[in-house]
CSV table of C-alpha atoms in Angstrom, one decimal:
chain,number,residue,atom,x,y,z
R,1,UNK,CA,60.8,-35.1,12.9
R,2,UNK,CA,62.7,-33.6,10.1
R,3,UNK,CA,66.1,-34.7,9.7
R,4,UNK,CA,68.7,-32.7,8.4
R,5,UNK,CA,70.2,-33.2,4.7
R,6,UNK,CA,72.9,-32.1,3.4
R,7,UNK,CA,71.8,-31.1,-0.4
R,8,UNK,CA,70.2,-32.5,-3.4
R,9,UNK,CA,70.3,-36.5,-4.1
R,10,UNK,CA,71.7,-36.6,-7.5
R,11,UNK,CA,73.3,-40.0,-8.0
R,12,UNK,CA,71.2,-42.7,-8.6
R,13,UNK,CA,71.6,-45.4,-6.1
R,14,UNK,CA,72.3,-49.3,-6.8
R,15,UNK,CA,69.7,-50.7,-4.4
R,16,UNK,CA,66.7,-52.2,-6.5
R,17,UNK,CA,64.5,-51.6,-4.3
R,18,UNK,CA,63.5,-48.3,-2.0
R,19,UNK,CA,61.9,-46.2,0.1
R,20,UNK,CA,59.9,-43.5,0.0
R,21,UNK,CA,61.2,-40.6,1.4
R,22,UNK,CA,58.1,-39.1,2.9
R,23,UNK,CA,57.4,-42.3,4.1
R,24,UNK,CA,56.9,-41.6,8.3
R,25,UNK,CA,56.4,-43.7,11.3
R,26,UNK,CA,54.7,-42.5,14.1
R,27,UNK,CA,55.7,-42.8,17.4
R,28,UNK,CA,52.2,-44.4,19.1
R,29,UNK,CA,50.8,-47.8,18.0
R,30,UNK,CA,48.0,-47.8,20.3
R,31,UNK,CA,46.0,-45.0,20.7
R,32,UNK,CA,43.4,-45.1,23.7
R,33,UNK,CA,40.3,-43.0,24.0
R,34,UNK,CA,40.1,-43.3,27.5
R,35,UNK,CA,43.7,-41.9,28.0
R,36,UNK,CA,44.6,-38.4,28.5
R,37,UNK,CA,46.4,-36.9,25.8
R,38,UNK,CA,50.0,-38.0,24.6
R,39,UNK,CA,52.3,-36.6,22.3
R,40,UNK,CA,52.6,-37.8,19.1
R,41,UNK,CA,55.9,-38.0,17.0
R,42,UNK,CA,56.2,-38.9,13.1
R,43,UNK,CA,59.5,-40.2,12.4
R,44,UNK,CA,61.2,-41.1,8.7
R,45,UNK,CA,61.1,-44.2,7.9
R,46,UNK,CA,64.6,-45.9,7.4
R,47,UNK,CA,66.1,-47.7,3.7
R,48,UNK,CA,67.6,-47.2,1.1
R,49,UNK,CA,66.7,-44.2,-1.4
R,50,UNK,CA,66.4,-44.1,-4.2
R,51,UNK,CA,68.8,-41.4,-4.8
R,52,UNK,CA,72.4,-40.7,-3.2
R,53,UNK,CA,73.8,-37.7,-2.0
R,54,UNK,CA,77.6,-38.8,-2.4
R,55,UNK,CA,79.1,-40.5,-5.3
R,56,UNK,CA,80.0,-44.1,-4.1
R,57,UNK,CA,83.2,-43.9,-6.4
R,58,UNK,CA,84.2,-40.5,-4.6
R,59,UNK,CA,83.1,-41.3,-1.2
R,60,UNK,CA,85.8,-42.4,2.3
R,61,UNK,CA,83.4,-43.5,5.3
R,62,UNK,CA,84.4,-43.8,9.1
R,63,UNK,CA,83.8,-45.9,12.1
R,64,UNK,CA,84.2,-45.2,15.7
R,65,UNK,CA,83.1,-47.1,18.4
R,66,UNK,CA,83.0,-45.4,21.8
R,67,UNK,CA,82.0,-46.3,25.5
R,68,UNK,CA,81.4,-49.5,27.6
R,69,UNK,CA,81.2,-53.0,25.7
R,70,UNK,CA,78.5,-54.4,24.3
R,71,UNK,CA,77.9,-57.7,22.7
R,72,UNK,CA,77.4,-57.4,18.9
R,73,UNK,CA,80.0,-54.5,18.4
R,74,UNK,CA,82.0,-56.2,15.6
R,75,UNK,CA,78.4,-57.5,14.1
R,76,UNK,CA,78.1,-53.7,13.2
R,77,UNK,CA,81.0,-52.8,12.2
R,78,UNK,CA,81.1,-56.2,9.5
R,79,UNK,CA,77.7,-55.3,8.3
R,80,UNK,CA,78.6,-51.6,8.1
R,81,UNK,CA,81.8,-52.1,5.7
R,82,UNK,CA,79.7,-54.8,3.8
R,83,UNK,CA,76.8,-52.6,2.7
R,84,UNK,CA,79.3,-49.4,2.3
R,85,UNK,CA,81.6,-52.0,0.2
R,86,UNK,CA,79.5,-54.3,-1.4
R,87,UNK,CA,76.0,-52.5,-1.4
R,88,UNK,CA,77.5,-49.0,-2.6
R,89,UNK,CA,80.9,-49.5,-4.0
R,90,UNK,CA,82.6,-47.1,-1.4
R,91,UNK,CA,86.1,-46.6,-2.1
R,92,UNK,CA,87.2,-46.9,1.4
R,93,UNK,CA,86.0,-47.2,5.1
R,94,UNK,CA,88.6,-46.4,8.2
R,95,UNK,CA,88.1,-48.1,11.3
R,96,UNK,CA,89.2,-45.0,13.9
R,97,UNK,CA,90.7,-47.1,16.9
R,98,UNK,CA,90.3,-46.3,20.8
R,99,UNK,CA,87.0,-44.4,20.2
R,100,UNK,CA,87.0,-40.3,19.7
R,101,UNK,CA,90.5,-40.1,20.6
R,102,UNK,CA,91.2,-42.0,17.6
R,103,UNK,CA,89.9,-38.6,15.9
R,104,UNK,CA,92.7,-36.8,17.3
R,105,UNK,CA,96.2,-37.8,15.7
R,106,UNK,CA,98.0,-36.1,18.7
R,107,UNK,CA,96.4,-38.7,20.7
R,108,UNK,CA,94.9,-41.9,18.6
R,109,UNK,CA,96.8,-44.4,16.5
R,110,UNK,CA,96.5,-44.8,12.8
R,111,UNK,CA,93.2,-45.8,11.7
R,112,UNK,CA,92.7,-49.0,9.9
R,113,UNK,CA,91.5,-49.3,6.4
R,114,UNK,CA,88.7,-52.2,6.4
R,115,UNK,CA,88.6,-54.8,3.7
R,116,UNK,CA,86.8,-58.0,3.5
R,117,UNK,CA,89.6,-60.1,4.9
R,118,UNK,CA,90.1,-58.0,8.0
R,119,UNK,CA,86.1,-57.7,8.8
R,120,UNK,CA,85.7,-61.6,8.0
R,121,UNK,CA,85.2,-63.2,11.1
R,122,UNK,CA,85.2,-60.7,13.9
R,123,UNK,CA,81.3,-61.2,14.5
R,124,UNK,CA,82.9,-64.2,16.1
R,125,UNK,CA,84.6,-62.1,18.6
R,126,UNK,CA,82.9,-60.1,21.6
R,127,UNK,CA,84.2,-56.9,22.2
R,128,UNK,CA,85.5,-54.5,19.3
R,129,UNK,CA,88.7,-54.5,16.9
R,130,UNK,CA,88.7,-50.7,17.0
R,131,UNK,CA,88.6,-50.8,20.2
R,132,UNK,CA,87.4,-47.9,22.6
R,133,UNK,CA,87.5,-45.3,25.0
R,134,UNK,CA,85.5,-43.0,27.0
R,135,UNK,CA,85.3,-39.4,26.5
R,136,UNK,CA,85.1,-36.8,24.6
R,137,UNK,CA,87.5,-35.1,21.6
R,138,UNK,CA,88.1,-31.4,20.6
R,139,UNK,CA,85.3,-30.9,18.1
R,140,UNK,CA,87.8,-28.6,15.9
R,141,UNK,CA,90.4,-30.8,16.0
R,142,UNK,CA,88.5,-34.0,15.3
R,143,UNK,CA,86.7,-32.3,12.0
R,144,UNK,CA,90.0,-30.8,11.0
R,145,UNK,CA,91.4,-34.5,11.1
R,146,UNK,CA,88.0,-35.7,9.6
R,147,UNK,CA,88.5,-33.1,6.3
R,148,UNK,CA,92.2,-33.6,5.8
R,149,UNK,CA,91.9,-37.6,6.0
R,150,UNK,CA,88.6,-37.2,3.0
R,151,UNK,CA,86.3,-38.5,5.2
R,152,UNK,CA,82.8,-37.9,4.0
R,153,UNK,CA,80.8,-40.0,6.3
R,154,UNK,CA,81.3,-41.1,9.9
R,155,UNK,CA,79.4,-43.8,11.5
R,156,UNK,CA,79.2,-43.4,15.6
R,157,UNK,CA,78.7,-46.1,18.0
R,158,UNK,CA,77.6,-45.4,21.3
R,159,UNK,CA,75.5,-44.2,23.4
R,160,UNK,CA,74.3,-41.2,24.5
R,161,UNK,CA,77.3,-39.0,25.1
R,162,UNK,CA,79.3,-40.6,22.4
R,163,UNK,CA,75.9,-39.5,20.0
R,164,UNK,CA,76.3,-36.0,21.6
R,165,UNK,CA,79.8,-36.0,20.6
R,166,UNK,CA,78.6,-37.2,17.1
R,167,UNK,CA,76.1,-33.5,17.0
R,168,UNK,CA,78.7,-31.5,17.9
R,169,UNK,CA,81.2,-32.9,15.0
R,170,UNK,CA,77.7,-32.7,12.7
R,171,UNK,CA,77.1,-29.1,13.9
R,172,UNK,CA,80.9,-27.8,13.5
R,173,UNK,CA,81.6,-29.5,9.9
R,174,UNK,CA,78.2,-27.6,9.0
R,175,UNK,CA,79.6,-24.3,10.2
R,176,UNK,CA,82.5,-25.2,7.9
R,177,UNK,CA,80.6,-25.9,4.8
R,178,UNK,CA,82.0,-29.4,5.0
R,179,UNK,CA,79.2,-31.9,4.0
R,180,UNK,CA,79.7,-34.7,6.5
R,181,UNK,CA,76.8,-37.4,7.0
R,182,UNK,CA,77.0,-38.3,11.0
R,183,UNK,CA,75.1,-40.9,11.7
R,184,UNK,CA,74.5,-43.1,14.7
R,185,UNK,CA,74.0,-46.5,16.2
R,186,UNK,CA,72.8,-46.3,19.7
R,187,UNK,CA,74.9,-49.2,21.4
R,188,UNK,CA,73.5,-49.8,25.4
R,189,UNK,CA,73.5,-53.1,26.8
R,190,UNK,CA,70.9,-51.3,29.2
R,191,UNK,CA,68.2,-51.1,26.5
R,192,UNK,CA,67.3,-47.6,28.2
R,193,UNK,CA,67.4,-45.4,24.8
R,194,UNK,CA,64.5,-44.0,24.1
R,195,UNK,CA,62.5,-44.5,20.5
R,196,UNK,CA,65.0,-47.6,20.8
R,197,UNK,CA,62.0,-50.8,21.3
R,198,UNK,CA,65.4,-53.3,22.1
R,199,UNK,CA,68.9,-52.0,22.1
R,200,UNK,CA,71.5,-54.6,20.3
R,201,UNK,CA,73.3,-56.3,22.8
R,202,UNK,CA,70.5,-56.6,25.4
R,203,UNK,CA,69.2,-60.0,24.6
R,204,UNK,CA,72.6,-61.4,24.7
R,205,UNK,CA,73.3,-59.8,27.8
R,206,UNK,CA,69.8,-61.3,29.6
R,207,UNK,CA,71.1,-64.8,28.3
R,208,UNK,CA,74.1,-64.5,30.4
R,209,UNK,CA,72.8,-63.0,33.4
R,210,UNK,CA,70.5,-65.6,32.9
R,211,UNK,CA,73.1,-68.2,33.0
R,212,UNK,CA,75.2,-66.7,36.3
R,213,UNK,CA,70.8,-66.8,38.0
R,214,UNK,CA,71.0,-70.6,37.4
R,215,UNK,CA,74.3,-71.0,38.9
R,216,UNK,CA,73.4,-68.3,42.2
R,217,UNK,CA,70.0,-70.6,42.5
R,218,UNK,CA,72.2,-73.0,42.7
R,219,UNK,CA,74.5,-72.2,45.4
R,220,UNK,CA,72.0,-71.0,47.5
R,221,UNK,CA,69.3,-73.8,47.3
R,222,UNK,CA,71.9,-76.2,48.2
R,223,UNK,CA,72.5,-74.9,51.2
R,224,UNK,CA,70.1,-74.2,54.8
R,225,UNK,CA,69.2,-71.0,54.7
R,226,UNK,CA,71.6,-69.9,51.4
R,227,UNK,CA,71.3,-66.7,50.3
R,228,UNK,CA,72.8,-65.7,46.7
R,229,UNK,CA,72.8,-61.6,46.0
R,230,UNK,CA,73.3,-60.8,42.3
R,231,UNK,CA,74.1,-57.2,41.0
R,232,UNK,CA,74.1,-56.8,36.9
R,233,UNK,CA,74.1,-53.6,34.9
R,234,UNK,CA,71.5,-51.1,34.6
R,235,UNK,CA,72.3,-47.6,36.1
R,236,UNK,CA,69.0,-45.8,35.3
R,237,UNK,CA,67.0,-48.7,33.9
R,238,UNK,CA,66.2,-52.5,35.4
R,239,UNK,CA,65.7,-54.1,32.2
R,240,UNK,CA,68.5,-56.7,32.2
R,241,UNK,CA,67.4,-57.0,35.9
R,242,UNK,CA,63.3,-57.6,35.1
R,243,UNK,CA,64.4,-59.7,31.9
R,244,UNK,CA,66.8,-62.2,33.3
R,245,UNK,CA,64.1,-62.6,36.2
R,246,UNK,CA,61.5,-63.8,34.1
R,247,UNK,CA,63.9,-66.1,31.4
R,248,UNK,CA,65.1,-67.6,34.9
R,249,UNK,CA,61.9,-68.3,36.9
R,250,UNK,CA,63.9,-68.7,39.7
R,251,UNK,CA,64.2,-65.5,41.4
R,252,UNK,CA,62.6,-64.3,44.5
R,253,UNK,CA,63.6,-60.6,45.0
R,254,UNK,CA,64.1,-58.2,41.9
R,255,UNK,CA,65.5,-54.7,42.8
R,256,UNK,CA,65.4,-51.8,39.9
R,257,UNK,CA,66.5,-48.1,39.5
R,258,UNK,CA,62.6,-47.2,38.6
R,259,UNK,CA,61.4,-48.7,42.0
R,260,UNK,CA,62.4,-47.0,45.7
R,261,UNK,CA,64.0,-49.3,47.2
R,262,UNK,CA,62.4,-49.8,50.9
R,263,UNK,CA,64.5,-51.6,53.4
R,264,UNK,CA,63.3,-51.9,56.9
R,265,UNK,CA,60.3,-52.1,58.3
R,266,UNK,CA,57.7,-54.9,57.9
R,267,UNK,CA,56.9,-54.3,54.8
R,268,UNK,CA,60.4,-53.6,54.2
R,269,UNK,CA,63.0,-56.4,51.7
R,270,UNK,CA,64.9,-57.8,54.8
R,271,UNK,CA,61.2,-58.4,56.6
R,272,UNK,CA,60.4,-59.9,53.0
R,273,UNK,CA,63.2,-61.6,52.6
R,274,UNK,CA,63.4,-63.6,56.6
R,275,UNK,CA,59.9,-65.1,55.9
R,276,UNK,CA,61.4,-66.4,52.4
R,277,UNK,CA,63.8,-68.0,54.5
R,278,UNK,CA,61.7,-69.3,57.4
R,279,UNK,CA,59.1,-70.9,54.7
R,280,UNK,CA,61.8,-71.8,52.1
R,281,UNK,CA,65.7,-72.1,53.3
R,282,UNK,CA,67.0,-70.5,50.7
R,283,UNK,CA,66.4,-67.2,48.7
R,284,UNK,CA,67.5,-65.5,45.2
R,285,UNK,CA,67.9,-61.5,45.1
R,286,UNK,CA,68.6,-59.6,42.1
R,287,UNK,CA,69.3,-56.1,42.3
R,288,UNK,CA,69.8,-53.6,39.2
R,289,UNK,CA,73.6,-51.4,40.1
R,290,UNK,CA,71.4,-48.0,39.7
R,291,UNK,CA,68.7,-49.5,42.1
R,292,UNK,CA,68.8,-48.1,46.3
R,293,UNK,CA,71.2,-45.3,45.2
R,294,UNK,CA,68.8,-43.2,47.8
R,295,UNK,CA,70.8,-45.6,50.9
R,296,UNK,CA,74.0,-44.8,50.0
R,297,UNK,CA,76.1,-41.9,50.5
R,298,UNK,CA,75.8,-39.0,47.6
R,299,UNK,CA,78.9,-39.2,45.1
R,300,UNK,CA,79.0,-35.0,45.0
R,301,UNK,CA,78.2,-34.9,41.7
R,302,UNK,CA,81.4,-36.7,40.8
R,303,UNK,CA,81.1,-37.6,36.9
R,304,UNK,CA,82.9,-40.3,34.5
R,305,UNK,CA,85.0,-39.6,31.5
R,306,UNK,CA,81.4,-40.4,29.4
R,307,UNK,CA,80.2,-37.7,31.9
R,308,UNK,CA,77.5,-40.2,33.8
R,309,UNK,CA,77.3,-39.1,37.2
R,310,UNK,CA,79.4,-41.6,39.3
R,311,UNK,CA,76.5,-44.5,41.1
R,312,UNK,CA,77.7,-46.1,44.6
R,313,UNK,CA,78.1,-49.7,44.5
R,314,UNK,CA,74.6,-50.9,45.4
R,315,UNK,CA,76.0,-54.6,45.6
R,316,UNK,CA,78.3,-54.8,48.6
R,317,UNK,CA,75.9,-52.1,50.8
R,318,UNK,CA,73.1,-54.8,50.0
R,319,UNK,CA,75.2,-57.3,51.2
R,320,UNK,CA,76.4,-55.9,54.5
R,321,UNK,CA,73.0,-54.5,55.3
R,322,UNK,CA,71.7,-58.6,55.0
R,323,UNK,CA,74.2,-60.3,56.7
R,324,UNK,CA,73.9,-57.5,59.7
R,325,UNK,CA,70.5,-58.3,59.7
R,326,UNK,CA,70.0,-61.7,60.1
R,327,UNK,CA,73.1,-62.1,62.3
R,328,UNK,CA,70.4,-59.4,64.8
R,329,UNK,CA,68.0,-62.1,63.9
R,330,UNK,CA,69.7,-64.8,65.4
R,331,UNK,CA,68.9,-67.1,62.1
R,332,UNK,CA,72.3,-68.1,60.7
R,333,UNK,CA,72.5,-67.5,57.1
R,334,UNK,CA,74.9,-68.4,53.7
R,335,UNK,CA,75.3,-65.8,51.6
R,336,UNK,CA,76.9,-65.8,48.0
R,337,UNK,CA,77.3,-62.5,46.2
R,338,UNK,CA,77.7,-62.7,42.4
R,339,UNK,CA,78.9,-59.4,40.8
R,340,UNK,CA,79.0,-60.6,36.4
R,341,UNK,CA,78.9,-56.6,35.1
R,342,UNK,CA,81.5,-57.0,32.4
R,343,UNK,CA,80.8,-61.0,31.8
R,344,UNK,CA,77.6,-60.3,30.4
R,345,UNK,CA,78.7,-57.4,27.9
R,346,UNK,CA,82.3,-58.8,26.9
R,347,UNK,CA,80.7,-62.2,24.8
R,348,UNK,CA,80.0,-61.9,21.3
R,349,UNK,CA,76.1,-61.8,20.4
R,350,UNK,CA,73.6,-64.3,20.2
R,351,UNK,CA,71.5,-65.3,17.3
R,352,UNK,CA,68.7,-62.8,17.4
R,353,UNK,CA,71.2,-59.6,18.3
R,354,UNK,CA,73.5,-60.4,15.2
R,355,UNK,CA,70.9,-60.2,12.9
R,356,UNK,CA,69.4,-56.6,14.6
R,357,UNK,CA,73.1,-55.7,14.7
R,358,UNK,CA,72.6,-56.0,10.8
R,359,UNK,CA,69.5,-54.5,10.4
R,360,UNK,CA,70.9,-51.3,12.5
R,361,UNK,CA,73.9,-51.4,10.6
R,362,UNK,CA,72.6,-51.4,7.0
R,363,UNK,CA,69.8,-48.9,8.0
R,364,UNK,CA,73.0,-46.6,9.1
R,365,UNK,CA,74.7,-47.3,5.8
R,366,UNK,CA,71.3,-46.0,3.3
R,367,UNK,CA,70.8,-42.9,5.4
R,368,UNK,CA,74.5,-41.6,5.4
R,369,UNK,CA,74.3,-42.5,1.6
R,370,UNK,CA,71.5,-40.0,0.7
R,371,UNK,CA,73.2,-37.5,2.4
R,372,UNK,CA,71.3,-37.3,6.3
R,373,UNK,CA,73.3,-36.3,9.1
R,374,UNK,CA,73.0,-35.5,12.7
R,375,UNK,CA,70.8,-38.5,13.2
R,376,UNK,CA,70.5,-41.8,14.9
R,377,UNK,CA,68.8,-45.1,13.5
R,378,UNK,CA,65.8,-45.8,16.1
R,379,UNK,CA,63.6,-48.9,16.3
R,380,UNK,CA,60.0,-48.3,17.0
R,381,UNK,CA,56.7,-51.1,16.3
R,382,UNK,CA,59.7,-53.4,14.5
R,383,UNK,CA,60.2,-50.6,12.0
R,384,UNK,CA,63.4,-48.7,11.7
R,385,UNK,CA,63.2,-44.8,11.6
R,386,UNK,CA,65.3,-42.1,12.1
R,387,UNK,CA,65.5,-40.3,15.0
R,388,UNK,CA,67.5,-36.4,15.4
R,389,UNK,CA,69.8,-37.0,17.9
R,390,UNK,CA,69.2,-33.9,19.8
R,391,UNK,CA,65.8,-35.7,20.7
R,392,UNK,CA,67.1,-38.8,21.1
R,393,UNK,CA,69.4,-37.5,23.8
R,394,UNK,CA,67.4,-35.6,25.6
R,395,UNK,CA,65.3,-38.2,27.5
R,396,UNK,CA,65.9,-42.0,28.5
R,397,UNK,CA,63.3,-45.6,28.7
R,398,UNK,CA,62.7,-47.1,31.7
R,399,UNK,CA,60.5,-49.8,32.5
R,400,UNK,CA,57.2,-48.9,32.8
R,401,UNK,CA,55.8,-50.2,35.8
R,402,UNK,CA,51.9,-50.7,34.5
R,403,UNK,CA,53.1,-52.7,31.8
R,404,UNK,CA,53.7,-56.3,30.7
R,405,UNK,CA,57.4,-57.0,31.4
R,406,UNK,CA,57.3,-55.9,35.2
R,407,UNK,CA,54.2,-57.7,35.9
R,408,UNK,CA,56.1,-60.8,34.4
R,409,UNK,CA,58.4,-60.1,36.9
R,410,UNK,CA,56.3,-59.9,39.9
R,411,UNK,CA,54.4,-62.9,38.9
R,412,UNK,CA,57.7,-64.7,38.6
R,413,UNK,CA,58.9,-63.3,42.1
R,414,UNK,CA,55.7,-63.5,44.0
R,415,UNK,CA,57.5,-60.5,45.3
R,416,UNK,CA,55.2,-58.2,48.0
R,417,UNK,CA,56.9,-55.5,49.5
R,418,UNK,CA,57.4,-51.8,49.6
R,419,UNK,CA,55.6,-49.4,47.7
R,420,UNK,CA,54.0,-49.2,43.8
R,421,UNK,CA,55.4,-46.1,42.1
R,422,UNK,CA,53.3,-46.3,39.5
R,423,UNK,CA,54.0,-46.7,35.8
R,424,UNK,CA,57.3,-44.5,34.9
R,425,UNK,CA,57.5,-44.4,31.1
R,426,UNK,CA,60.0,-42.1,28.7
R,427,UNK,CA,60.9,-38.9,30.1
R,428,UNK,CA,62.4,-36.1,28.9
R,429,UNK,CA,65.8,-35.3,31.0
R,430,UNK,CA,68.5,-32.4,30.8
R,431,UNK,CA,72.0,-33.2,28.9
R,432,UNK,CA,73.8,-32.5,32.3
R,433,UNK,CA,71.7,-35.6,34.1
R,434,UNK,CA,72.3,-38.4,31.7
C-alpha cells in the first residue's frame, strides 16, 4: 500500500527515536491452510521518521472535525496541537470551527489559533470546541482558503465522507503544485471502519449503553410481564449492539444490521420473545438502528448532508409491532422503550479511548511531518499503519458472524431464532452506498 509523498525528507526531525520507513504491516495475522485464499495487504507502519518533509519553524497545521459526535474528539485535537507544538516546534495550528464549512470564509467563522492554554483541559469535555457540521465544501474554494491562510498541513476528523472530502482537497492542492499533507483520523462511534481493529470512541460508547441496559433490566424485571426495547447507534454495523450485550449479561434479544431480522412465525422474535415471557415475566431487547430496515418502508434513496442514505426508525416500528402482538395474544404486557443515540456519543471518553485518542493523534502528527498525504492512520494487530484513503473508503467492518464477539453474544442471550447468515466480514462497497 504505497502512500503518497509529497518530495524529499530533508530536515532532520527532533524525535530520538524512529521508524523505518520500509517498515510494513500486513493486513492478516493468522494465516490458515485449510482456508481458501484471501487477499493479502502490506501496510506502512506508522511513527515518527527520521526525517521531515516541512521545516517545523516554517510550517502552519490545521484541524477540522466533521460529522456526528463522538466521545474522545477534544482528546485528539489536545494531543494533535501537543505533538505539532511540543514534539515538532510548529509555529502554529488553526482549529477550523463548524467542520468543512469552516474551510469556506463565505460561510465558516474565524478559525482559532490553538495554544496550550486553550487545549488544556478540553479532554475533559465531550463533544468538540471546533465544533462541527455535516457536509461537504467546494474543493477549489476550500484549498484556495487553505493556500492563502499558509496552511501546510490539515488534519481531518471524521469519517468516511468527511475522509472523502479530505482526497478530494489532497487531490486538488496536488493539481496545484501546492504541497499539502492531508491526513486523517477515522472518528465512528460505530467501530465499522475497516483496517480500523477499534474505532476511538467505541468503548466509551458500549460503557454507556451499557449503563442505560442496567437501568432497561431494571424497569422491566420489576414489573409482570415488563418488556424494555432499547435502540443504540449502528447503521450498517451492530457492534455497540453485540458489545454492550455481552458487558451487560443481561439481555435476552440482540438485533443487528448484519443479521435479517425475522419477525413472525415460530421461529420468528415475537414467537421468541412470548415464551421468554411465559417462562420468565420479563424480557430485554436490543436492537441495532440499521437492524430490520427490510420491514419498513424504502426511504427512496433519500441521502443526509454526510450523504448516508437516510435509515427508517427501526425503534418505534419494533415497538408497535410488540405491543400489537401481544395485545392479539391476549397476555397483557409493560413495555419501556429506551432510545440513548446521542447520550452515548455526547460524554467525554473513558480511560482506555483517551489514551488510543493519543496514540491516533500523534501517529497523525509524524506522518503529516514527513510529508504523506492522502492518508488515514489505521489500527491493525495493535500496530498503527497507514492506510490510502481511497481504500479505506471503499469498503466497511461488520461483525463477523463465525467469530468470537457474536458468539459472546448469543451465549449471553441464549437467543434461538431466525436464520444464521453466516460469517459477514469486510467488504468492499461503492462510494455512492456508504
Amino acid at each position: 500500500m504505497n502512500i503518497t509523498t509529497l518530495g524529499e525528507a530533508r530536515f532532520p526531525s527532533p524525535q530520538r527515536r524512529t521508524v523505518n520507513d520500509q517498515a510494513r504491516v500486513s493486513s492478516h495475522l493468522i494465516r490458515d491452510p485449510d482456508a481458501p485464499p484471501v487477499e493479502e495487504l502490506w501496510f506502512e507502519l506508522a511513527g515518527p521518521r527520521a526525517r521531515l518533509f516541512f521545516d517545523p519553524r516554517q510550517t502552519r497545521a490545521g484541524i477540522v472535525t466533521c460529522g456526528g459526535l463522538c466521545p474522545g474528539l477534544n482528546n485528539v485535537i489536545r494531543s494533535l496541537f501537543l505533538e505539532l507544538h511540543h514534539g515538532y516546534g510548529v509555529r502554529e495550528v488553526l482549529g477550523f470551527r463548524g467542520g468543512y464549512q469552516g474551510l469556506d470564509p463565505a460561510r465558516g467563522m474565524e478559525p482559532f489559533v490553538l495554544t496550550p492554554a486553550f487545549v488544556h483541559d478540553i479532554h475533559k469535555d465531550g463533544g468538540t470546541v471546533l465544533g462541527t457540521s455535516r457536509g461537504p465544501v467546494e474543493v477549489g474554494v476550500a484549498v484556495d482558503h487553505l493556500i492563502r491562510r499558509g496552511v501546510n498541513i490539515l488534519f481531518t476528523l471524521g469519517g468516511d465522507g468527511t475522509q472523502r472530502g479530505g482526497n478530494d482537497l489532497f487531490q486538488e492542492a496536488q493539481r496545484r503544485g501546492h504541497p499539502l499533507a492531508v491526513v486523517g483520523i477515522p472518528k465512528t462511534i460505530d467501530n465499522d471502519v475497516a483496517f480500523v481493529s477499534r474505532s476511538f470512541g467505541y468503548l466509551t460508547a458500549v460503557e454507556e449503553a451499557t449503563k442505560v441496559l442496567h437501568c432497561a433490566h431494571t424497569e422491566a424485571h420489576s414489573v409482570r410481564n415488563g418488556i424494555a426495547l432499547v435502540k443504540v447507534m449502528g447503521r450498517h454495523a451492530g457492534f455497540i449492539a453485540a458489545g454492550a450485550t455481552v458487558a451487560s449479561q443481561d439481555v435476552n434479544f440482540t438485533l443487528v444490521p448484519e443479521v435479517p431480522l425475522q419477525l413472525e412465525g415460530e421461529t420468528g422474535l415475537l414467537a421468541a420473545l412470548k415464551q421468554r415471557i411465559l417462562q420468565r415475566a420479563h424480557a430485554l431487547v436490543v436492537v441495532a438502528e440499521g437492524a430490520g430496515q427490510e420491514w419498513l418502508a424504502a426511504s427512496g434513496g433519500k441521502r443526509d448532508a454526510s450523504g448516508n442514505i437516510k435509515l427508517q426508525d427501526i425503534g418505534p416500528f419494533l415497538r408497535e409491532r410488540i405491543e400489537r402482538y401481544f395485545q392479539a395474544e391476549e397476555i397483557p404486557v409493560t413495555l419501556r422503550y429506551f432510545d440513548p443515540s446521542y447520550l452515548i456519543r455526547s460524554v467525554p471518553a473513558d480511560a482506555e479511548d483517551s489514551i488510543l485518542c493519543d496514540f491516533f493523534a500523534r501517529n497523525a502528527v509524524h506522518a503529516a511531518m514527513a510529508g504523506k498525504t492522502g492518508l488515514v492512520i489505521g489500527l491493525l494487530h495493535d500496530l498503527f499503519i497507514h492506510v490510502p484513503i481511497e481504500l479505506l473508503v471503499s469498503r466497511k467492518k461488520h461483525l463477523d458472524l463465525g467469530g468470537p464477539g457474536w458468539r459472546a453474544v448469543l451465549a449471553a442471550t441464549g437467543q434461538a431464532f431466525g436464520e444464521d447468515a453466516g460469517p459477514i466480514r469486510t467488504t468492499p462497497v461503492s462510494p455512492s452506498a456508504t
